[in-house]
Amino acid sequence: MKNRRPRGILLVPSGGAKVRTVRISRILVVAACIVVAAGFAGYFIPFNGLTVDVVKQNQEHNLEEQNKKLRDIIRPLYRLRAMLSSELESLDRKRLSLQGDFGKKEDSRRRARTRTRQTEPAPDEFVARVNASDELFRGAIATAVRRPGCFDSIPLIRPVEGNPVMGARFDVEKDPFTGTMKRHYGDDFIGARGAPVLATASGTVARVEDSKVWGKRIIINHAFGYSTVYAHLGTVDAFTGKKVKKGACIGTMG
């Protein structure tokens, strides 16, 4: 067998100094390589795994926050929808009761409206309605900010106090004189003679007249293109050009 010579590193210093030989054990070299490899493995592998876990946790947290915000938006809308559906059903019952008193039957239209409300909208349709309502509300808020008190100029209240009985409504109705069906361009309020008649919104009196068909009649122009007509009055407390406030008395029932 040949004699194994230990390997070493030859150090040759500058300046003519004595040459040195550093002998390195093979076992020491192998141990150093193992330590370096273990260090790289321990540094990179756990770090990469931890990074993936942290990114995944952040994504899940962000998704949960977004879902929570959506739930906070949708839940009040569903409650509002349920409340409005209940109010509509209540109004339908009142309307049908009054129609029964006056002999008006509109079963086909009632069933059509009921079927429409009972049909649940698709998710995309519901989101579209929410977006449309949001745009409408934002526009109304912007208008209110630009024009304080603007809603007083929109007809939103009844022209009589209390809860009056309704006669003919704005729709196709049976003419009480001819018995034929024709369009009725207004709502009839039944009340006591002399009861006050109120302006449904702020505006300017455009015309006051007394005719054989309408009797004493007042026409008021409001903002945003609205106008209201009050006919068959007993007395008139207004004149052309007069500025009236919402809820002000402009005459009495005839």
XYZ file of N, CA and C in Angstrom:
762
model
N 0.839 -1.208 0.000
C 0.000 0.000 0.000
C 0.869 1.252 0.000
N 0.343 2.197 -0.722
C 1.066 3.467 -0.732
C 0.791 4.237 0.542
N 1.753 4.950 0.976
C 1.571 5.776 2.174
C 0.741 7.011 1.816
N -0.304 7.246 2.610
C -1.133 8.450 2.410
C -0.471 9.648 3.073
N -0.295 10.633 2.255
C 0.306 11.844 2.791
C -0.794 12.835 3.171
N -0.705 13.384 4.314
C -1.706 14.383 4.709
C -1.601 15.610 3.819
N -2.772 16.114 3.472
C -2.822 17.294 2.634
C -2.757 18.553 3.481
N -2.241 19.608 2.844
C -2.118 20.845 3.574
C -2.154 22.036 2.654
N -2.036 23.209 3.232
C -2.050 24.462 2.491
C -0.676 25.099 2.624
N -0.055 25.433 1.509
C 1.274 26.035 1.497
C 1.132 27.546 1.543
N 1.693 28.181 2.553
C 1.636 29.630 2.738
C 2.983 30.215 2.333
N 2.997 31.081 1.322
C 4.230 31.711 0.844
C 4.137 33.196 1.151
N 4.706 33.655 2.217
C 4.642 35.078 2.556
C 5.534 35.891 1.641
N 5.222 37.179 1.535
C 6.037 38.083 0.729
C 7.251 38.541 1.499
N 8.196 39.069 0.802
C 9.382 39.625 1.456
C 10.430 38.578 1.787
N 10.343 37.379 1.181
C 11.369 36.369 1.404
C 11.304 35.685 2.737
N 10.183 35.762 3.433
C 10.055 35.077 4.727
C 9.980 33.570 4.509
N 10.050 32.858 5.588
C 10.064 31.401 5.530
C 8.704 30.867 5.094
N 8.709 29.899 4.183
C 7.490 29.276 3.687
C 6.938 28.341 4.740
N 5.641 28.421 4.957
C 4.986 27.571 5.952
C 3.964 26.653 5.292
N 3.778 25.557 5.882
C 2.790 24.578 5.407
C 1.804 24.318 6.531
N 0.496 24.578 6.235
C -0.575 24.338 7.224
C -1.294 23.068 6.814
N -1.242 22.101 7.656
C -1.860 20.826 7.334
C -3.291 20.792 7.911
N -4.246 20.377 7.068
C -5.667 20.344 7.450
C -6.135 18.907 7.437
N -6.790 18.560 8.493
C -7.314 17.195 8.596
C -8.538 17.043 7.694
N -8.645 15.902 7.032
C -9.781 15.629 6.151
C -11.084 15.627 6.942
N -11.057 15.135 8.148
C -12.265 15.105 8.997
C -12.735 16.526 9.289
N -11.777 17.429 9.521
C -12.144 18.814 9.814
C -12.806 19.476 8.603
N -12.301 19.188 7.407
C -12.891 19.757 6.193
C -14.317 19.270 6.007
N -14.523 17.950 6.188
C -15.878 17.390 6.044
C -16.832 17.989 7.073
N -16.383 18.145 8.301
C -17.241 18.713 9.345
C -17.622 20.160 9.023
N -16.645 20.931 8.497
C -16.940 22.319 8.132
C -17.977 22.393 7.024
N -17.845 21.503 6.021
C -18.824 21.482 4.933
C -20.220 21.146 5.443
N -20.293 20.200 6.369
C -21.601 19.819 6.926
C -22.224 20.991 7.683
N -21.407 21.710 8.449
C -21.927 22.842 9.233
C -22.445 23.945 8.294
N -21.683 24.239 7.219
C -22.111 25.278 6.289
C -23.406 24.883 5.591
N -23.499 23.604 5.138
C -24.720 23.140 4.469
C -25.921 23.199 5.410
N -25.719 22.798 6.647
C -26.821 22.838 7.618
C -27.252 24.269 7.894
N -26.276 25.188 7.914
C -26.621 26.590 8.144
C -27.472 27.159 7.028
N -27.093 26.880 5.772
C -27.898 27.347 4.631
C -29.294 26.738 4.665
N -29.392 25.458 4.940
C -30.707 24.800 4.980
C -31.571 25.380 6.088
N -30.960 25.592 7.240
C -31.740 26.137 8.356
C -32.139 27.585 8.177
N -31.382 28.319 7.336
C -31.697 29.731 7.141
C -32.791 29.954 6.090
N -32.657 29.263 4.957
C -33.561 29.519 3.836
C -34.887 28.770 3.953
N -34.880 27.530 4.285
C -36.115 26.731 4.251
C -37.147 27.228 5.259
N -36.826 27.407 6.538
C -37.858 27.920 7.480
C -38.300 29.338 7.119
N -37.395 30.161 6.608
C -37.767 31.542 6.273
C -38.801 31.570 5.151
N -38.589 30.770 4.110
C -39.533 30.731 3.000
C -40.899 30.213 3.445
N -40.914 29.166 4.221
C -42.179 28.628 4.717
C -42.915 29.629 5.579
N -42.197 30.332 6.437
C -42.827 31.334 7.299
C -43.388 32.488 6.477
N -42.655 32.898 5.443
C -43.131 33.985 4.589
C -44.437 33.616 3.898
N -44.536 32.395 3.382
C -45.771 31.955 2.728
C -46.935 31.956 3.711
N -46.681 31.486 4.926
C -47.751 31.460 5.932
C -48.223 32.870 6.271
N -47.294 33.802 6.405
C -47.666 35.177 6.757
C -48.479 35.816 5.635
N -48.057 35.628 4.378
C -48.802 36.179 3.246
C -50.208 35.594 3.186
N -50.312 34.291 3.402
C -51.624 33.646 3.375
C -52.528 34.175 4.485
N -51.960 34.348 5.666
C -52.745 34.872 6.785
C -53.209 36.306 6.506
N -52.340 37.126 5.895
C -52.733 38.501 5.567
C -53.857 38.534 4.545
N -53.764 37.662 3.527
C -54.819 37.603 2.528
C -56.147 37.186 3.151
N -56.119 36.169 3.997
C -57.348 35.729 4.653
C -57.918 36.823 5.538
N -57.044 37.554 6.231
C -57.515 38.648 7.096
C -58.164 39.752 6.268
N -57.538 40.107 5.126
C -58.110 41.142 4.262
C -59.459 40.718 3.696
N -59.569 39.438 3.276
C -60.840 38.946 2.761
C -61.919 38.979 3.830
N -61.564 38.629 5.046
C -62.540 38.639 6.133
C -63.005 40.067 6.427
N -62.072 41.035 6.368
C -62.447 42.422 6.599
C -63.399 42.917 5.499
N -63.104 42.552 4.242
C -63.981 42.955 3.139
C -65.364 42.327 3.267
N -65.405 41.039 3.652
C -66.699 40.377 3.842
C -67.490 41.037 4.967
N -66.812 41.433 6.015
C -67.493 42.079 7.138
C -68.090 43.415 6.709
N -67.336 44.201 5.904
C -67.854 45.482 5.429
C -69.077 45.278 4.534
N -69.010 44.261 3.659
C -70.157 43.979 2.789
C -71.369 43.561 3.594
N -71.151 42.721 4.617
C -72.284 42.310 5.461
C -72.888 43.506 6.191
N -72.023 44.429 6.651
C -72.525 45.620 7.341
C -73.360 46.499 6.412
N -73.051 46.475 5.094
C -73.820 47.276 4.136
C -75.127 46.594 3.761
N -75.065 45.262 3.533
C -76.223 44.536 3.014
C -77.280 44.314 4.084
N -76.890 44.045 5.329
C -77.878 43.757 6.374
C -78.865 44.896 6.580
N -78.414 46.172 6.719
C -79.416 47.252 6.845
C -80.316 47.369 5.626
N -79.773 47.082 4.438
C -80.597 47.156 3.230
C -81.693 46.098 3.255
N -81.363 44.894 3.716
C -82.379 43.860 3.806
C -83.447 44.235 4.841
N -83.000 44.817 5.972
C -83.982 45.248 6.976
C -84.881 46.348 6.423
N -84.279 47.290 5.667
C -85.078 48.359 5.059
C -86.058 47.785 4.050
N -85.610 46.819 3.265
C -86.493 46.193 2.276
C -87.664 45.497 2.956
N -87.379 44.781 4.054
C -88.454 44.108 4.776
C -89.441 45.119 5.358
N -88.927 46.229 5.886
C -89.800 47.252 6.457
C -90.677 47.881 5.376
N -90.066 48.185 4.211
C -90.841 48.779 3.123
C -91.891 47.815 2.593
N -91.562 46.518 2.524
C -92.541 45.532 2.072
C -93.723 45.478 3.032
N -93.409 45.548 4.342
C -94.489 45.544 5.327
C -95.371 46.783 5.191
N -94.726 47.952 4.962
C -95.500 49.182 4.799
C -96.374 49.115 3.544
N -95.837 48.548 2.470
C -96.610 48.430 1.238
C -97.821 47.519 1.429
N -97.623 46.426 2.150
C -98.751 45.533 2.418
C -99.819 46.244 3.250
N -99.362 47.032 4.236
C -100.316 47.771 5.059
C -101.090 48.792 4.226
N -100.384 49.494 3.341
C -101.059 50.464 2.471
C -102.026 49.770 1.524
N -101.663 48.601 1.035
C -102.565 47.844 0.161
C -103.860 47.489 0.895
N -103.708 47.073 2.150
C -104.909 46.708 2.917
C -105.804 47.925 3.126
N -105.206 49.072 3.437
C -106.000 50.289 3.623
C -106.682 50.693 2.322
N -105.938 50.608 1.215
C -106.507 50.986 -0.070
C -107.681 50.093 -0.440
N -107.514 48.791 -0.230
C -108.596 47.866 -0.572
C -109.820 48.089 0.316
N -109.560 48.451 1.588
C -110.672 48.729 2.480
C -111.459 49.951 2.006
N -110.733 51.015 1.618
C -111.408 52.212 1.117
C -112.111 51.944 -0.203
N -111.475 51.145 -1.065
C -112.117 50.813 -2.329
C -113.392 50.020 -2.113
N -113.378 49.167 -1.064
C -114.601 48.422 -0.762
C -115.719 49.351 -0.337
N -115.358 50.419 0.416
C -116.380 51.369 0.861
C -117.004 52.104 -0.319
N -116.192 52.378 -1.350
C -116.699 53.131 -2.500
C -117.027 52.241 -3.694
N -116.952 50.941 -3.521
C -117.342 50.019 -4.580
C -116.362 49.903 -5.717
N -115.056 50.184 -5.465
C -114.057 50.113 -6.521
C -113.290 48.804 -6.383
N -113.252 48.037 -7.431
C -112.579 46.749 -7.428
C -111.407 46.783 -8.403
N -110.218 46.498 -7.872
C -109.020 46.462 -8.724
C -108.213 45.216 -8.395
N -108.873 44.066 -8.391
C -108.206 42.834 -7.978
C -107.047 42.469 -8.902
N -107.219 42.666 -10.189
C -106.158 42.268 -11.115
C -104.887 43.072 -10.884
N -105.021 44.404 -10.673
C -103.839 45.219 -10.434
C -103.200 44.886 -9.083
N -104.041 44.614 -8.075
C -103.486 44.254 -6.770
C -102.687 42.962 -6.857
N -103.233 41.956 -7.557
C -102.516 40.686 -7.670
C -101.204 40.869 -8.432
N -101.229 41.720 -9.459
C -99.994 41.952 -10.221
C -98.931 42.590 -9.343
N -99.322 43.593 -8.528
C -98.349 44.236 -7.650
C -97.857 43.283 -6.582
N -98.751 42.435 -6.052
C -98.347 41.475 -5.025
C -97.365 40.473 -5.596
N -97.616 39.983 -6.807
C -96.695 39.036 -7.427
C -95.327 39.671 -7.654
N -95.344 40.942 -8.037
C -94.069 41.629 -8.269
C -93.257 41.723 -6.990
N -93.912 42.031 -5.858
C -93.191 42.161 -4.596
C -92.735 40.811 -4.070
N -93.486 39.739 -4.341
C -93.117 38.433 -3.823
C -91.981 37.799 -4.611
N -91.679 38.308 -5.794
C -90.592 37.762 -6.596
C -89.264 38.287 -6.062
N -88.412 37.374 -5.605
C -87.132 37.781 -5.059
C -86.186 38.171 -6.193
N -85.522 39.318 -6.108
C -84.599 39.715 -7.173
C -83.329 38.878 -7.151
N -82.725 38.712 -8.319
C -81.450 38.017 -8.411
C -80.370 38.860 -7.748
N -79.253 38.224 -7.300
C -78.194 39.005 -6.623
C -77.679 40.165 -7.457
N -77.458 39.942 -8.766
C -76.957 41.036 -9.608
C -77.975 42.169 -9.697
N -79.255 41.803 -9.800
C -80.295 42.824 -9.866
C -80.379 43.597 -8.562
N -80.229 42.879 -7.448
C -80.290 43.546 -6.141
C -79.129 44.528 -5.986
N -77.924 44.103 -6.401
C -76.761 44.997 -6.322
C -76.963 46.220 -7.216
N -77.550 46.002 -8.420
C -77.812 47.125 -9.320
C -78.795 48.109 -8.689
N -79.832 47.564 -8.017
C -80.792 48.449 -7.344
C -80.127 49.239 -6.224
N -79.241 48.556 -5.468
C -78.543 49.234 -4.377
C -77.674 50.368 -4.926
N -76.958 50.089 -6.029
C -76.107 51.126 -6.628
C -76.939 52.293 -7.144
N -78.088 51.985 -7.768
C -78.957 53.057 -8.271
C -79.502 53.893 -7.116
N -79.908 53.210 -6.030
C -80.413 53.944 -4.862
C -79.316 54.792 -4.249
N -78.087 54.242 -4.210
C -76.970 54.997 -3.649
C -76.719 56.266 -4.453
N -76.744 56.164 -5.793
C -76.558 57.345 -6.632
C -77.680 58.354 -6.417
N -78.920 57.833 -6.282
C -80.052 58.730 -6.055
C -79.907 59.473 -4.733
N -79.543 58.741 -3.661
C -79.386 59.373 -2.353
C -78.247 60.377 -2.362
N -77.132 60.025 -3.022
C -76.002 60.950 -3.078
C -76.391 62.233 -3.822
N -77.156 62.069 -4.916
C -77.614 63.253 -5.645
C -78.541 64.112 -4.818
N -79.446 63.453 -4.057
C -80.365 64.211 -3.204
C -79.608 64.948 -2.108
N -78.600 64.279 -1.523
C -77.805 64.923 -0.469
C -77.033 66.115 -1.034
N -76.456 65.936 -2.228
C -75.702 67.038 -2.843
C -76.624 68.221 -3.126
N -77.846 67.936 -3.604
C -78.803 69.019 -3.872
C -79.195 69.726 -2.577
N -79.400 68.937 -1.509
C -79.775 69.529 -0.229
C -78.668 70.413 0.330
N -77.403 70.016 0.086
C -76.278 70.827 0.567
C -76.196 72.137 -0.217
N -76.395 72.030 -1.548
C -76.321 73.246 -2.374
C -77.505 74.172 -2.133
N -78.693 73.574 -1.904
C -79.903 74.378 -1.768
C -80.621 74.002 -0.475
N -80.236 74.585 0.644
C -80.908 74.265 1.916
C -82.410 74.560 1.823
N -83.203 73.636 2.328
C -84.651 73.802 2.304
C -85.290 73.454 0.984
N -84.521 72.804 0.082
C -85.072 72.521 -1.246
C -86.232 71.534 -1.186
N -86.243 70.649 -0.192
C -87.313 69.660 -0.111
C -88.649 70.290 0.263
N -88.602 71.510 0.797
C -89.863 72.208 1.069
C -90.563 72.613 -0.229
N -89.810 72.625 -1.345
C -90.386 73.014 -2.629
C -90.900 71.826 -3.432
N -90.827 70.621 -2.875
C -91.313 69.418 -3.558
C -92.607 68.970 -2.879
N -93.702 68.778 -3.611
C -94.977 68.366 -2.992
C -94.857 66.983 -2.346
N -94.837 66.963 -1.016
C -94.661 65.708 -0.298
C -95.726 65.473 0.779
N -96.557 66.469 1.069
C -97.569 66.303 2.112
C -98.954 66.361 1.494
N -99.956 65.937 2.263
C -101.339 65.996 1.789
C -101.880 67.418 1.919
N -102.840 67.759 1.065
C -103.387 69.128 1.134
C -104.424 69.305 2.235
N -104.737 68.239 2.967
C -105.705 68.337 4.068
C -105.102 67.690 5.301
N -105.536 68.115 6.455
C -105.001 67.614 7.708
C -105.625 66.264 8.076
N -104.953 65.545 8.957
C -105.485 64.286 9.454
C -105.336 63.160 8.446
N -106.284 62.223 8.514
C -106.259 61.050 7.636
C -107.572 61.002 6.850
N -107.699 61.825 5.814
C -108.982 61.949 5.120
C -109.292 60.704 4.279
N -110.570 60.542 3.977
C -111.009 59.463 3.086
C -110.708 59.872 1.648
N -110.197 58.916 0.869
C -109.868 59.184 -0.522
C -111.023 58.763 -1.418
N -111.327 59.609 -2.397
C -112.316 59.257 -3.404
C -111.616 58.738 -4.646
N -111.913 59.331 -5.788
C -111.253 58.929 -7.025
C -109.774 59.297 -6.960
N -108.937 58.436 -7.551
C -107.503 58.666 -7.543
C -106.995 58.959 -8.944
N -105.729 59.298 -9.020
C -105.093 59.557 -10.304
C -104.946 58.229 -11.046
N -105.891 57.943 -11.935
C -105.894 56.656 -12.635
C -107.087 56.657 -13.597
N -107.285 55.529 -14.263
C -108.472 55.363 -15.092
C -109.636 54.992 -14.172
N -110.657 55.846 -14.138
C -111.781 55.673 -13.223
C -113.103 55.761 -13.985
N -114.148 55.342 -13.328
C -115.492 55.436 -13.896
C -116.055 56.826 -13.638
N -116.444 57.491 -14.714
C -116.986 58.845 -14.584
C -118.338 58.770 -13.879
N -118.527 59.500 -12.749
C -119.791 59.413 -12.008
C -120.983 60.022 -12.761
N -120.710 60.821 -13.795
C -121.799 61.468 -14.527
C -122.194 60.689 -15.776
N -121.170 60.181 -16.520
C -121.467 59.479 -17.772
C -121.413 57.965 -17.633
N -120.766 57.458 -16.562
C -120.649 56.019 -16.371
C -119.588 55.362 -17.233
N -118.840 56.146 -18.022
C -117.788 55.597 -18.873
C -116.441 55.668 -18.158
N -115.497 54.816 -18.596
C -114.155 54.802 -18.009
C -113.306 55.871 -18.681
N -112.660 56.698 -17.901
C -111.755 57.703 -18.448
C -110.703 58.033 -17.403
N -109.642 58.672 -17.851
C -108.538 58.978 -16.940
C -108.904 60.138 -16.030
N -108.609 59.944 -14.749
C -108.854 60.967 -13.734
C -107.506 61.591 -13.368
N -107.347 62.879 -13.609
C -106.058 63.545 -13.455
C -105.918 64.202 -12.083
N -106.104 63.448 -11.037
C -105.940 64.002 -9.701
C -106.404 63.041 -8.634
N -106.246 63.438 -7.381
C -106.721 62.670 -6.228
C -107.817 63.476 -5.539
N -108.930 62.805 -5.225
C -110.039 63.469 -4.547
C -109.984 63.169 -3.050
N -110.004 64.220 -2.239
C -110.029 64.087 -0.786
C -111.426 64.462 -0.301
N -112.007 63.565 0.491
C -113.362 63.782 1.004
C -113.258 64.298 2.440
N -113.839 65.457 2.706
C -113.772 66.029 4.039
C -114.943 66.966 4.277
N -114.944 67.598 5.428
C -116.035 68.496 5.816
C -115.908 69.828 5.090
N -117.047 70.388 4.732
C -117.043 71.709 4.100
C -116.419 72.722 5.056
N -115.535 73.538 4.534
C -114.868 74.554 5.343
C -113.560 74.104 5.954
N -113.197 72.816 5.776
C -111.912 72.341 6.301
C -110.773 73.035 5.558
N -109.675 73.366 6.242
C -108.576 74.093 5.584
C -107.885 73.243 4.514
N -107.522 73.880 3.431
C -106.747 73.251 2.359
C -105.334 73.840 2.407
N -104.324 72.977 2.416
C -102.934 73.382 2.635
C -102.117 73.274 1.359
N -101.141 74.160 1.236
C -100.176 74.052 0.134
C -99.250 72.878 0.418
N -99.123 71.971 -0.548
C -98.309 70.771 -0.329
C -96.815 71.045 -0.442
N -96.425 72.240 -0.882
C -95.015 72.618 -0.966
C -94.934 74.126 -1.123
N -93.773 74.665 -0.832
C -93.567 76.109 -1.007
C -93.538 76.452 -2.491
N -94.044 77.630 -2.831
C -94.059 78.035 -4.232
C -94.727 79.377 -4.423
N -95.099 79.638 -5.681
C -95.729 80.903 -6.055
C -97.059 80.609 -6.729
N -98.098 81.314 -6.314
C -99.423 81.131 -6.909
C -99.379 81.631 -8.347
N -99.632 80.701 -9.297
C -99.585 81.063 -10.719
C -100.925 81.578 -11.218
N -102.031 81.049 -10.685
C -103.342 81.479 -11.173
C -104.412 81.147 -10.139
N -105.410 82.018 -10.019
C -106.602 81.799 -9.203
C -107.795 82.035 -10.111
N -108.701 81.069 -10.187
C -109.824 81.192 -11.115
C -111.073 80.564 -10.530
N -112.209 80.842 -11.163
C -113.504 80.282 -10.767
C -114.233 79.897 -12.051
N -114.387 78.569 -12.267
C -114.997 78.094 -13.507
C -116.172 77.173 -13.186
N -116.986 76.883 -14.210
C -118.146 76.012 -14.016
C -117.725 74.561 -13.772
N -116.595 74.159 -14.347
C -116.163 72.753 -14.218
C -115.403 72.527 -12.919
N -114.395 73.372 -12.646
C -113.508 73.157 -11.500
C -113.925 73.956 -10.273
N -114.847 74.874 -10.411
C -115.177 75.735 -9.276
C -114.012 76.651 -8.981
N -113.887 77.017 -7.722
C -112.757 77.858 -7.320
C -111.488 76.996 -7.361
N -110.476 77.477 -8.077
C -109.271 76.668 -8.285
C -108.023 77.530 -8.152
N -106.973 76.939 -7.513
C -105.680 77.599 -7.336
C -104.605 76.720 -7.984
N -103.705 77.350 -8.735
C -102.567 76.658 -9.334
C -101.292 77.267 -8.762
N -100.421 76.414 -8.203
C -99.176 76.871 -7.572
C -97.994 76.243 -8.302
N -97.010 77.067 -8.664
C -95.766 76.577 -9.255
C -94.703 76.420 -8.169
N -94.007 75.272 -8.208
C -92.946 74.980 -7.242
C -91.609 74.848 -7.968
N -90.560 74.573 -7.209
C -89.237 74.377 -7.808
C -89.161 73.017 -8.497
N -88.089 72.827 -9.270
C -87.789 71.554 -9.953
C -88.877 71.158 -10.948
N -89.663 72.123 -11.444
C -90.664 71.827 -12.461
C -91.986 71.307 -11.927
N -92.190 71.286 -10.602
C -93.444 70.801 -10.032
C -94.499 71.918 -10.022
N -95.760 71.504 -10.151
C -96.888 72.418 -9.949
C -98.047 71.608 -9.386
N -98.885 72.248 -8.598
C -100.038 71.577 -7.993
C -101.294 72.388 -8.249
N -102.420 71.669 -8.338
C -103.713 72.289 -8.608
C -104.678 71.904 -7.489
N -105.409 72.887 -6.961
C -106.376 72.674 -5.888
C -107.727 73.171 -6.413
N -108.671 72.223 -6.629
C -109.946 72.579 -7.270
C -111.117 72.303 -6.337
N -112.301 72.794 -6.748
C -113.557 72.612 -5.996
C -113.433 73.175 -4.582
N -112.822 74.342 -4.460
C -112.645 74.969 -3.150
C -113.903 75.733 -2.755
N -114.089 75.848 -1.420
C -115.197 76.647 -0.916
C -114.828 78.115 -0.880
N -113.653 78.391 -0.323
C -113.144 79.768 -0.295
C -111.676 79.739 -0.709
N -111.177 80.902 -1.129
C -109.795 81.023 -1.584
C -109.092 82.080 -0.746
N -107.928 81.749 -0.255
C -107.124 82.698 0.524
C -105.759 82.837 -0.155
N -105.760 83.236 -1.410
C -104.524 83.385 -2.186
C -104.811 84.285 -3.382
N -103.756 84.797 -3.978
C -103.890 85.633 -5.172
C -102.677 85.370 -6.056
N -102.810 85.710 -7.321
C -101.748 85.455 -8.287
C -100.474 86.193 -7.892
N -99.355 85.460 -7.858
C -98.073 86.040 -7.481
C -97.735 85.904 -6.014
N -98.665 85.397 -5.209
C -98.413 85.280 -3.781
C -97.419 84.151 -3.503
N -96.458 84.405 -2.614
C -95.520 83.381 -2.176
C -96.144 82.620 -1.002
N -96.205 81.309 -1.110
C -96.799 80.500 -0.046
C -95.760 79.508 0.468
N -95.874 79.193 1.727
C -94.980 78.234 2.369
C -95.646 76.856 2.432
N -94.834 75.859 2.514
C -95.327 74.492 2.658
C -96.191 74.385 3.918
N -97.410 73.850 3.769
C -98.324 73.696 4.900
C -99.177 74.908 5.190
N -99.015 75.988 4.412
C -99.830 77.201 4.643
C -101.245 76.979 4.128
N -102.229 77.573 4.812
C -103.636 77.462 4.385
C -103.880 78.395 3.196
N -104.383 77.833 2.089
C -104.631 78.632 0.889
C -106.125 78.719 0.558
N -106.978 78.036 1.359
C -108.417 78.063 1.113
C -109.106 77.020 1.964
N -110.374 76.761 1.642
C -111.133 75.771 2.387
C -111.839 74.835 1.405
N -112.278 73.683 1.918
C -112.994 72.710 1.111
C -114.360 73.233 0.730
N -114.787 72.894 -0.515
C -116.126 73.285 -0.954
C -117.093 72.118 -0.789
